PDB file of C-alpha atoms and ligand atoms in Angstrom:
ATOM      1  CA  MET A   1     133.648  94.800  88.269  1.00 71.00           C
ATOM      2  CA  GLN A   2     131.877  92.799  90.941  1.00 77.00           C
ATOM      3  CA  THR A   3     130.798  89.298  89.949  1.00 87.00           C
ATOM      4  CA  PRO A   4     127.117  88.910  90.814  1.00 94.00           C
ATOM      5  CA  CYS A   5     126.082  86.691  93.697  1.00 95.00           C
ATOM      6  CA  SER A   6     124.128  83.760  92.178  1.00 96.00           C
ATOM      7  CA  PHE A   7     121.826  81.251  93.841  1.00 96.00           C
ATOM      8  CA  ARG A   8     118.580  79.393  93.254  1.00 96.00           C
ATOM      9  CA  LEU A   9     115.147  79.554  94.818  1.00 96.00           C
ATOM     10  CA  GLY A  10     113.191  76.505  93.680  1.00 96.00           C
ATOM     11  CA  HIS A  11     112.993  76.808  89.896  1.00 96.00           C
ATOM     12  CA  LEU A  12     114.154  80.408  89.871  1.00 98.00           C
ATOM     13  CA  GLU A  13     117.663  81.570  89.138  1.00 98.00           C
ATOM     14  CA  LEU A  14     118.576  84.619  91.212  1.00 98.00           C
ATOM     15  CA  MET A  15     121.510  86.986  90.908  1.00 98.00           C
ATOM     16  CA  ILE A  16     122.373  90.044  92.974  1.00 98.00           C
ATOM     17  CA  PHE A  17     124.207  92.859  91.217  1.00 98.00           C
ATOM     18  CA  SER A  18     125.539  96.088  92.648  1.00 97.00           C
ATOM     19  CA  ASP A  19     124.697  99.496  91.219  1.00 98.00           C
ATOM     20  CA  GLY A  20     127.322 101.045  93.509  1.00 97.00           C
ATOM     21  CA  TYR A  21     126.500 102.886  96.699  1.00 97.00           C
ATOM     22  CA  GLN A  22     125.235 106.159  98.077  1.00 97.00           C
ATOM     23  CA  MET A  23     126.706 108.223 100.921  1.00 96.00           C
ATOM     24  CA  LEU A  24     124.349 110.220 103.131  1.00 95.00           C
ATOM     25  CA  ALA A  25     126.208 112.603 105.415  1.00 93.00           C
ATOM     26  CA  PRO A  26     126.449 112.973 108.302  1.00 93.00           C
ATOM     27  CA  ALA A  27     125.296 109.573 109.609  1.00 95.00           C
ATOM     28  CA  HIS A  28     123.311 111.401 112.285  1.00 95.00           C
ATOM     29  CA  PRO A  29     120.655 112.739 111.653  1.00 96.00           C
ATOM     30  CA  MET A  30     120.277 110.421 108.634  1.00 96.00           C
ATOM     31  CA  ILE A  31     119.820 107.624 111.194  1.00 96.00           C
ATOM     32  CA  GLY A  32     118.014 108.285 114.471  1.00 97.00           C
ATOM     33  CA  PRO A  33     117.151 111.909 113.675  1.00 97.00           C
ATOM     34  CA  TYR A  34     115.333 112.375 116.993  1.00 97.00           C
ATOM     35  CA  GLU A  35     118.023 110.673 119.132  1.00 97.00           C
ATOM     36  CA  GLN A  36     121.125 112.184 120.721  1.00 96.00           C
ATOM     37  CA  PRO A  37     124.008 112.211 118.169  1.00 95.00           C
ATOM     38  CA  ASP A  38     126.454 110.625 120.660  1.00 95.00           C
ATOM     39  CA  TYR A  39     124.124 107.711 121.170  1.00 93.00           C
ATOM     40  CA  ILE A  40     123.840 107.027 117.426  1.00 95.00           C
ATOM     41  CA  GLN A  41     127.580 107.402 116.834  1.00 94.00           C
ATOM     42  CA  GLN A  42     128.328 104.968 119.652  1.00 95.00           C
ATOM     43  CA  ALA A  43     125.943 102.407 118.110  1.00 94.00           C
ATOM     44  CA  LEU A  44     127.539 102.843 114.677  1.00 95.00           C
ATOM     45  CA  ARG A  45     131.056 102.434 116.093  1.00 95.00           C
ATOM     46  CA  ALA A  46     129.964  99.301 117.987  1.00 93.00           C
ATOM     47  CA  GLN A  47     129.134  97.762 114.595  1.00 91.00           C
ATOM     48  CA  GLU A  48     132.367  99.107 113.056  1.00 93.00           C
ATOM     49  CA  LEU A  49     130.380 101.440 110.817  1.00 93.00           C
ATOM     50  CA  PRO A  50     131.580 104.931 109.862  1.00 92.00           C
ATOM     51  CA  THR A  51     130.034 107.877 111.706  1.00 92.00           C
ATOM     52  CA  HIS A  52     130.813 110.665 109.237  1.00 93.00           C
ATOM     53  CA  ALA A  53     128.362 109.303 106.673  1.00 95.00           C
ATOM     54  CA  LEU A  54     125.887 106.543 106.171  1.00 95.00           C
ATOM     55  CA  ARG A  55     126.963 104.229 103.375  1.00 95.00           C
ATOM     56  CA  LEU A  56     124.024 102.624 101.587  1.00 97.00           C
ATOM     57  CA  ASP A  57     124.865  99.811  99.201  1.00 97.00           C
ATOM     58  CA  LEU A  58     122.580  99.443  96.178  1.00 98.00           C
ATOM     59  CA  ASN A  59     121.774  95.724  95.809  1.00 98.00           C
ATOM     60  CA  ILE A  60     119.824  94.818  92.705  1.00 98.00           C
ATOM     61  CA  LEU A  61     118.110  91.440  92.489  1.00 98.00           C
ATOM     62  CA  LEU A  62     117.650  89.818  89.092  1.00 98.00           C
ATOM     63  CA  ILE A  63     115.220  86.905  88.752  1.00 98.00           C
ATOM     64  CA  ARG A  64     115.267  84.569  85.768  1.00 98.00           C
ATOM     65  CA  HIS A  65     111.884  82.847  85.464  1.00 97.00           C
ATOM     66  CA  SER A  66     111.563  80.865  82.219  1.00 93.00           C
ATOM     67  CA  ASP A  67     111.893  83.547  79.534  1.00 95.00           C
ATOM     68  CA  GLN A  68     111.399  86.501  81.888  1.00 98.00           C
ATOM     69  CA  LEU A  69     114.302  88.545  83.271  1.00 98.00           C
ATOM     70  CA  ILE A  70     113.011  90.608  86.162  1.00 98.00           C
ATOM     71  CA  LEU A  71     114.866  93.286  88.121  1.00 98.00           C
ATOM     72  CA  ILE A  72     113.778  94.415  91.558  1.00 98.00           C
ATOM     73  CA  ASP A  73     114.526  98.154  91.489  1.00 98.00           C
ATOM     74  CA  ALA A  74     116.984  99.811  89.136  1.00 98.00           C
ATOM     75  CA  GLY A  75     119.581 101.572  91.277  1.00 98.00           C
ATOM     76  CA  LEU A  76     120.692 105.171  91.527  1.00 98.00           C
ATOM     77  CA  GLY A  77     121.911 105.305  87.939  1.00 97.00           C
ATOM     78  CA  GLN A  78     123.483 108.604  86.955  1.00 96.00           C
ATOM     79  CA  GLU A  79     121.709 110.578  89.719  1.00 96.00           C
ATOM     80  CA  ASP A  80     125.020 110.539  91.614  1.00 95.00           C
ATOM     81  CA  ALA A  81     128.601 109.651  90.670  1.00 96.00           C
ATOM     82  CA  THR A  82     128.679 106.689  93.110  1.00 97.00           C
ATOM     83  CA  GLY A  83     125.942 104.773  91.266  1.00 97.00           C
ATOM     84  CA  GLY A  84     125.250 103.607  87.753  1.00 97.00           C
ATOM     85  CA  LEU A  85     127.179 100.327  87.667  1.00 97.00           C
ATOM     86  CA  LEU A  86     124.156  98.120  86.924  1.00 98.00           C
ATOM     87  CA  PRO A  87     124.009  98.177  83.093  1.00 97.00           C
ATOM     88  CA  ALA A  88     127.720  97.345  82.733  1.00 97.00           C
ATOM     89  CA  SER A  89     127.489  94.638  85.408  1.00 97.00           C
ATOM     90  CA  LEU A  90     124.520  93.043  83.643  1.00 98.00           C
ATOM     91  CA  SER A  91     126.334  93.226  80.344  1.00 97.00           C
ATOM     92  CA  ALA A  92     129.453  91.588  81.837  1.00 96.00           C
ATOM     93  CA  ALA A  93     127.188  88.717  82.943  1.00 97.00           C
ATOM     94  CA  GLY A  94     125.922  88.330  79.353  1.00 97.00           C
ATOM     95  CA  ILE A  95     122.625  90.162  79.946  1.00 98.00           C
ATOM     96  CA  PRO A  96     122.072  93.214  77.724  1.00 98.00           C
ATOM     97  CA  ALA A  97     119.769  95.913  79.124  1.00 98.00           C
ATOM     98  CA  THR A  98     117.432  95.237  76.176  1.00 98.00           C
ATOM     99  CA  ALA A  99     116.831  91.688  77.481  1.00 98.00           C
ATOM    100  CA  ILE A 100     115.206  92.845  80.728  1.00 98.00           C
ATOM    101  CA  THR A 101     111.478  92.086  80.467  1.00 98.00           C
ATOM    102  CA  ASP A 102     110.253  93.544  83.780  1.00 98.00           C
ATOM    103  CA  VAL A 103     111.359  95.901  86.528  1.00 98.00           C
ATOM    104  CA  VAL A 104     109.455  95.780  89.816  1.00 98.00           C
ATOM    105  CA  LEU A 105     109.867  98.971  91.854  1.00 98.00           C
ATOM    106  CA  THR A 106     109.594  98.855  95.648  1.00 98.00           C
ATOM    107  CA  HIS A 107     109.063 102.631  95.794  1.00 98.00           C
ATOM    108  CA  ALA A 108     109.902 105.751  93.822  1.00 98.00           C
ATOM    109  CA  HIS A 109     112.945 107.217  95.632  1.00 98.00           C
ATOM    110  CA  THR A 110     115.680 108.078  93.159  1.00 98.00           C
ATOM    111  CA  ASP A 111     118.158 105.505  94.508  1.00 98.00           C
ATOM    112  CA  HIS A 112     115.653 102.903  93.219  1.00 98.00           C
ATOM    113  CA  THR A 113     114.366 104.598  90.062  1.00 98.00           C
ATOM    114  CA  GLY A 114     117.282 106.766  88.854  1.00 98.00           C
ATOM    115  CA  GLY A 115     118.798 103.787  87.030  1.00 98.00           C
ATOM    116  CA  LEU A 116     115.756 103.567  84.737  1.00 98.00           C
ATOM    117  CA  LEU A 117     116.859 106.583  82.687  1.00 98.00           C
ATOM    118  CA  HIS A 118     119.927 107.654  80.770  1.00 97.00           C
ATOM    119  CA  PRO A 119     121.002 111.281  81.383  1.00 96.00           C
ATOM    120  CA  ASP A 120     119.181 112.269  78.166  1.00 96.00           C
ATOM    121  CA  GLY A 121     115.931 110.870  79.576  1.00 96.00           C
ATOM    122  CA  SER A 122     115.790 107.804  77.332  1.00 97.00           C
ATOM    123  CA  PRO A 123     114.997 104.412  78.892  1.00 98.00           C
ATOM    124  CA  VAL A 124     117.857 102.193  80.088  1.00 98.00           C
ATOM    125  CA  PHE A 125     115.601  99.100  79.823  1.00 98.00           C
ATOM    126  CA  PRO A 126     113.559  99.933  76.710  1.00 98.00           C
ATOM    127  CA  ASN A 127     111.778  96.583  76.450  1.00 98.00           C
ATOM    128  CA  ALA A 128     110.783  96.282  80.098  1.00 98.00           C
ATOM    129  CA  ARG A 129     107.405  96.677  81.719  1.00 98.00           C
ATOM    130  CA  ILE A 130     107.912  98.683  84.911  1.00 98.00           C
ATOM    131  CA  HIS A 131     105.632  97.727  87.809  1.00 98.00           C
ATOM    132  CA  LEU A 132     104.853 100.104  90.675  1.00 98.00           C
ATOM    133  CA  SER A 133     102.047 100.067  93.213  1.00 98.00           C
ATOM    134  CA  ASP A 134      99.352 102.586  92.370  1.00 97.00           C
ATOM    135  CA  ALA A 135      99.518 103.837  95.989  1.00 97.00           C
ATOM    136  CA  GLU A 136     103.157 104.834  95.518  1.00 98.00           C
ATOM    137  CA  TYR A 137     102.521 106.433  92.122  1.00 98.00           C
ATOM    138  CA  ASN A 138      99.649 108.511  93.482  1.00 97.00           C
ATOM    139  CA  HIS A 139     101.694 109.475  96.555  1.00 95.00           C
ATOM    140  CA  TRP A 140     104.138 111.398  94.324  1.00 98.00           C
ATOM    141  CA  MET A 141     101.974 112.389  91.376  1.00 98.00           C
ATOM    142  CA  GLN A 142      98.870 113.861  93.021  1.00 95.00           C
ATOM    143  CA  GLY A 143     100.559 117.114  94.025  1.00 89.00           C
ATOM    144  CA  PRO A 144     103.334 117.439  96.617  1.00 90.00           C
ATOM    145  CA  PRO A 145     103.061 114.700  99.254  1.00 95.00           C
ATOM    146  CA  ASP A 146     102.442 115.483 102.918  1.00 95.00           C
ATOM    147  CA  PHE A 147     105.785 115.765 104.740  1.00 97.00           C
ATOM    148  CA  SER A 148     104.317 116.752 108.115  1.00 97.00           C
ATOM    149  CA  ALA A 149     105.057 113.338 109.695  1.00 97.00           C
ATOM    150  CA  SER A 150     108.633 113.216 108.366  1.00 97.00           C
ATOM    151  CA  PRO A 151     111.957 114.659 109.570  1.00 97.00           C
ATOM    152  CA  LEU A 152     112.189 115.901 105.962  1.00 97.00           C
ATOM    153  CA  ASP A 153     109.553 118.522 106.754  1.00 97.00           C
ATOM    154  CA  ALA A 154     112.220 120.933 108.012  1.00 94.00           C
ATOM    155  CA  ALA A 155     114.629 120.169 105.137  1.00 96.00           C
ATOM    156  CA  THR A 156     113.414 122.486 102.387  1.00 96.00           C
ATOM    157  CA  GLY A 157     116.169 121.621  99.891  1.00 96.00           C
ATOM    158  CA  LEU A 158     115.711 117.851 100.199  1.00 96.00           C
ATOM    159  CA  LYS A 159     111.931 118.174  99.944  1.00 96.00           C
ATOM    160  CA  LYS A 160     112.269 120.233  96.790  1.00 96.00           C
ATOM    161  CA  ALA A 161     114.711 117.716  95.272  1.00 96.00           C
ATOM    162  CA  LEU A 162     112.326 114.819  95.960  1.00 96.00           C
ATOM    163  CA  THR A 163     109.179 116.550  94.760  1.00 97.00           C
ATOM    164  CA  THR A 164     110.894 117.704  91.575  1.00 97.00           C
ATOM    165  CA  ARG A 165     112.927 114.694  90.487  1.00 98.00           C
ATOM    166  CA  ILE A 166     110.584 111.834  91.408  1.00 98.00           C
ATOM    167  CA  PRO A 167     107.613 113.125  89.347  1.00 98.00           C
ATOM    168  CA  GLU A 168     110.052 113.818  86.486  1.00 98.00           C
ATOM    169  CA  ILE A 169     111.246 110.208  86.523  1.00 98.00           C
ATOM    170  CA  LEU A 170     107.724 108.772  86.884  1.00 98.00           C
ATOM    171  CA  SER A 171     106.515 110.922  83.982  1.00 98.00           C
ATOM    172  CA  ALA A 172     109.441 109.862  81.784  1.00 98.00           C
ATOM    173  CA  ILE A 173     108.801 106.148  82.392  1.00 98.00           C
ATOM    174  CA  ARG A 174     104.995 106.452  82.111  1.00 98.00           C
ATOM    175  CA  PRO A 175     104.827 104.634  78.735  1.00 98.00           C
ATOM    176  CA  GLN A 176     106.490 101.603  80.364  1.00 98.00           C
ATOM    177  CA  LEU A 177     104.652 101.799  83.699  1.00 98.00           C
ATOM    178  CA  ARG A 178     102.073  99.227  84.759  1.00 98.00           C
ATOM    179  CA  LEU A 179     100.403 100.403  87.945  1.00 98.00           C
ATOM    180  CA  ALA A 180      99.768  97.490  90.258  1.00 98.00           C
ATOM    181  CA  ASP A 181      97.451  96.766  93.128  1.00 97.00           C
ATOM    182  CA  PRO A 182      99.554  97.139  96.321  1.00 96.00           C
ATOM    183  CA  GLN A 183      99.126  93.391  96.980  1.00 97.00           C
ATOM    184  CA  ALA A 184      99.513  92.231  93.388  1.00 98.00           C
ATOM    185  CA  THR A 185     101.125  89.006  92.232  1.00 98.00           C
ATOM    186  CA  LEU A 186     103.493  89.775  89.345  1.00 98.00           C
ATOM    187  CA  CYS A 187     105.326  87.631  86.796  1.00 98.00           C
ATOM    188  CA  ASP A 188     104.057  84.405  88.498  1.00 97.00           C
ATOM    189  CA  CYS A 189     106.864  84.570  91.054  1.00 98.00           C
ATOM    190  CA  ILE A 190     106.537  87.852  92.946  1.00 98.00           C
ATOM    191  CA  ARG A 191     104.081  89.131  95.523  1.00 98.00           C
ATOM    192  CA  LEU A 192     104.011  92.788  96.519  1.00 98.00           C
ATOM    193  CA  ILE A 193     103.656  93.252 100.286  1.00 98.00           C
ATOM    194  CA  PRO A 194     102.665  96.731 101.464  1.00 98.00           C
ATOM    195  CA  ALA A 195     105.180  98.066 104.029  1.00 98.00           C
ATOM    196  CA  PRO A 196     104.066 101.675 104.522  1.00 98.00           C
ATOM    197  CA  GLY A 197     106.026 104.373 106.324  1.00 98.00           C
ATOM    198  CA  HIS A 198     109.289 104.882 104.457  1.00 98.00           C
ATOM    199  CA  THR A 199     106.955 106.075 101.708  1.00 98.00           C
ATOM    200  CA  THR A 200     103.182 105.666 101.557  1.00 96.00           C
ATOM    201  CA  GLY A 201     103.334 102.995  98.868  1.00 97.00           C
ATOM    202  CA  HIS A 202     106.623 101.375  99.943  1.00 98.00           C
ATOM    203  CA  SER A 203     106.414  97.668  99.116  1.00 98.00           C
ATOM    204  CA  MET A 204     108.438  94.676 100.082  1.00 98.00           C
ATOM    205  CA  VAL A 205     108.650  91.891  97.542  1.00 98.00           C
ATOM    206  CA  GLU A 206     108.224  88.202  98.267  1.00 98.00           C
ATOM    207  CA  ILE A 207     109.762  85.980  95.617  1.00 98.00           C
ATOM    208  CA  PHE A 208     108.278  82.493  95.483  1.00 98.00           C
ATOM    209  CA  SER A 209     108.784  79.197  93.708  1.00 98.00           C
ATOM    210  CA  GLY A 210     106.579  76.371  94.977  1.00 94.00           C
ATOM    211  CA  GLU A 211     106.903  76.439  98.758  1.00 94.00           C
ATOM    212  CA  GLU A 212     110.194  78.316  98.768  1.00 96.00           C
ATOM    213  CA  THR A 213     110.183  82.037  99.433  1.00 97.00           C
ATOM    214  CA  LEU A 214     112.644  84.894  99.797  1.00 97.00           C
ATOM    215  CA  LEU A 215     111.597  88.206 101.320  1.00 98.00           C
ATOM    216  CA  HIS A 216     113.166  91.276  99.716  1.00 98.00           C
ATOM    217  CA  SER A 217     112.567  93.852 102.439  1.00 98.00           C
ATOM    218  CA  ALA A 218     113.455  96.853 100.217  1.00 98.00           C
ATOM    219  CA  ASP A 219     114.048  99.908 102.467  1.00 98.00           C
ATOM    220  CA  LEU A 220     112.905  98.427 105.752  1.00 98.00           C
ATOM    221  CA  LEU A 221     116.526  98.698 107.026  1.00 97.00           C
ATOM    222  CA  HIS A 222     119.084 101.284 105.930  1.00 97.00           C
ATOM    223  CA  THR A 223     121.719 100.097 108.399  1.00 96.00           C
ATOM    224  CA  ALA A 224     122.170  97.126 110.709  1.00 94.00           C
ATOM    225  CA  VAL A 225     121.915  99.535 113.680  1.00 95.00           C
ATOM    226  CA  LEU A 226     118.157  99.694 113.073  1.00 97.00           C
ATOM    227  CA  LEU A 227     117.790  96.022 113.986  1.00 96.00           C
ATOM    228  CA  GLN A 228     118.702  96.759 117.602  1.00 94.00           C
ATOM    229  CA  HIS A 229     116.630  99.948 117.582  1.00 95.00           C
ATOM    230  CA  PRO A 230     113.864  99.777 114.956  1.00 96.00           C
ATOM    231  CA  GLU A 231     112.325 102.925 116.466  1.00 97.00           C
ATOM    232  CA  TRP A 232     115.360 105.101 115.674  1.00 97.00           C
ATOM    233  CA  GLY A 233     114.236 105.408 112.078  1.00 98.00           C
ATOM    234  CA  MET A 234     115.630 107.169 109.069  1.00 97.00           C
ATOM    235  CA  PHE A 235     115.576 110.802 107.972  1.00 97.00           C
ATOM    236  CA  TYR A 236     113.803 110.015 104.676  1.00 97.00           C
ATOM    237  CA  ASP A 237     110.924 108.102 106.341  1.00 98.00           C
ATOM    238  CA  MET A 238     107.834 109.912 105.072  1.00 97.00           C
ATOM    239  CA  ASP A 239     105.668 108.770 107.984  1.00 98.00           C
ATOM    240  CA  PHE A 240     108.266 108.310 110.682  1.00 98.00           C
ATOM    241  CA  GLY A 241     105.977 106.669 113.260  1.00 98.00           C
ATOM    242  CA  GLN A 242     104.378 104.312 110.739  1.00 98.00           C
ATOM    243  CA  ALA A 243     107.804 103.315 109.345  1.00 98.00           C
ATOM    244  CA  ALA A 244     108.950 102.334 112.854  1.00 98.00           C
ATOM    245  CA  LEU A 245     105.790 100.259 113.434  1.00 98.00           C
ATOM    246  CA  THR A 246     106.195  98.495 110.083  1.00 98.00           C
ATOM    247  CA  ARG A 247     109.902  97.849 110.739  1.00 98.00           C
ATOM    248  CA  LYS A 248     109.232  96.331 114.145  1.00 97.00           C
ATOM    249  CA  LYS A 249     106.328  94.193 112.917  1.00 98.00           C
ATOM    250  CA  VAL A 250     108.274  92.730 109.986  1.00 98.00           C
ATOM    251  CA  LEU A 251     111.369  92.083 112.149  1.00 98.00           C
ATOM    252  CA  GLN A 252     109.191  90.271 114.706  1.00 97.00           C
ATOM    253  CA  GLU A 253     107.585  88.139 112.000  1.00 97.00           C
ATOM    254  CA  GLU A 254     110.855  87.304 110.232  1.00 97.00           C
ATOM    255  CA  ALA A 255     112.700  86.467 113.476  1.00 97.00           C
ATOM    256  CA  LYS A 256     110.189  83.610 113.959  1.00 97.00           C
ATOM    257  CA  LYS A 257     111.089  82.171 110.537  1.00 95.00           C
ATOM    258  CA  THR A 258     114.300  80.573 109.356  1.00 90.00           C
ATOM    259  CA  ARG A 259     114.187  81.913 105.810  1.00 94.00           C
ATOM    260  CA  MET A 260     116.772  84.170 104.263  1.00 94.00           C
ATOM    261  CA  THR A 261     115.830  87.781 103.596  1.00 97.00           C
ATOM    262  CA  MET A 262     117.349  90.328 101.266  1.00 98.00           C
ATOM    263  CA  THR A 263     117.859  94.038 101.874  1.00 98.00           C
ATOM    264  CA  TYR A 264     118.499  96.742  99.309  1.00 98.00           C
ATOM    265  CA  HIS A 265     120.927  98.814 101.394  1.00 98.00           C
ATOM    266  CA  LEU A 266     122.884  96.563 103.797  1.00 97.00           C
ATOM    267  CA  PRO A 267     126.392  95.565 102.599  1.00 96.00           C
ATOM    268  CA  TRP A 268     126.308  93.692  99.278  1.00 96.00           C
ATOM    269  CA  PRO A 269     124.787  91.219  98.517  1.00 97.00           C
ATOM    270  CA  GLY A 270     122.429  92.173 101.362  1.00 97.00           C
ATOM    271  CA  LEU A 271     121.348  88.625 102.187  1.00 98.00           C
ATOM    272  CA  GLY A 272     120.886  87.446 105.739  1.00 97.00           C
ATOM    273  CA  ARG A 273     118.683  86.097 108.482  1.00 97.00           C
ATOM    274  CA  ILE A 274     116.920  88.166 111.106  1.00 97.00           C
ATOM    275  CA  LYS A 275     117.296  86.884 114.667  1.00 96.00           C
ATOM    276  CA  GLN A 276     115.824  87.998 117.945  1.00 95.00           C
ATOM    277  CA  ARG A 277     118.458  89.468 120.277  1.00 91.00           C
ATOM    278  CA  ASN A 278     117.496  90.764 123.730  1.00 90.00           C
ATOM    279  CA  ALA A 279     114.825  93.411 123.211  1.00 88.00           C
ATOM    280  CA  GLY A 280     115.842  93.937 119.586  1.00 92.00           C
ATOM    281  CA  PHE A 281     117.095  91.953 116.631  1.00 97.00           C
ATOM    282  CA  GLU A 282     120.332  91.138 114.861  1.00 95.00           C
ATOM    283  CA  TRP A 283     121.395  90.540 111.295  1.00 95.00           C
ATOM    284  CA  GLU A 284     123.213  87.327 110.413  1.00 95.00           C
ATOM    285  CA  PRO A 285     124.709  87.803 106.931  1.00 95.00           C
ATOM    286  CA  VAL A 286     124.452  84.820 104.564  1.00 94.00           C
ATOM    287  CA  ILE A 287     126.642  84.213 101.531  1.00 88.00           C
ATOM    288  CA  PRO A 288     124.930  81.581  99.339  1.00 85.00           C
ATOM    289  CA  SER A 289     127.084  78.686  98.281  1.00 73.00           C
ATOM    290  CA  GLY A 290     126.474  79.157  94.546  1.00 57.00           C
ATOM    291  CA  LYS A 291     124.013  77.810  91.998  1.00 51.00           C
TER     292      LYS A 291
HETATM  293 ZN1   ZN B 301     116.611 103.360  99.222  1.00 50.43          ZN
END
């Protein structure tokens, strides 16, 4: 079992766990669905990434803030055999699932929400409040969402899977859900930052303690290749054009700062700095030096 990556942000104690990973195959069209496959495969090979499938790590941030234990997203859980490591990893670190007080969801995709439920539908974190922006909740719960701006529109099976399973999960966790304003401050140490495109209510999360901040960019980047070409996008982007605009804007803003950012899907623990490189950007991984 992977030992969590631990570090501090001001008064906060942070740990990054892994829930496992998810493979999306083939890598094209999962990345750059509207680009030539050769072009995408060449870019993946240049970064020594596999081309047969896109490997998405599942990096779960835990924040300890006085007596609160807050998770940012909950992993894939038992939705696929490659996920579901989070509860055992927490337990190995001395944190029972019953001790989690809050889960902040960046969006409702099942690789972020699947870990909230056991296969029998009972809650994995029974004592937690689960926070989700009301925009994201409504996006999935007010009838089937509009897929017309997404590559998913032509993928009938994937659309059906999303529009079936996500409302099921959101309904099952409803007693624990606290719908939040899309720009809410939560738990005195977290600000939701709307980052629309991947889903309508997709949120990044800024963790703060005094003047210190860490940006958790959620699903802004599914692979490092998107730093060089933010416009290539991802198959699951619900509003493909908006997702590309959001990605580019956030990369531009972060490249001007020196702070560390966290990503949900880049190789564990998903921490790094965003730098300008030629017309695009690059990812400089950071491994914190401990507590
Ligand atoms: Zn995701």
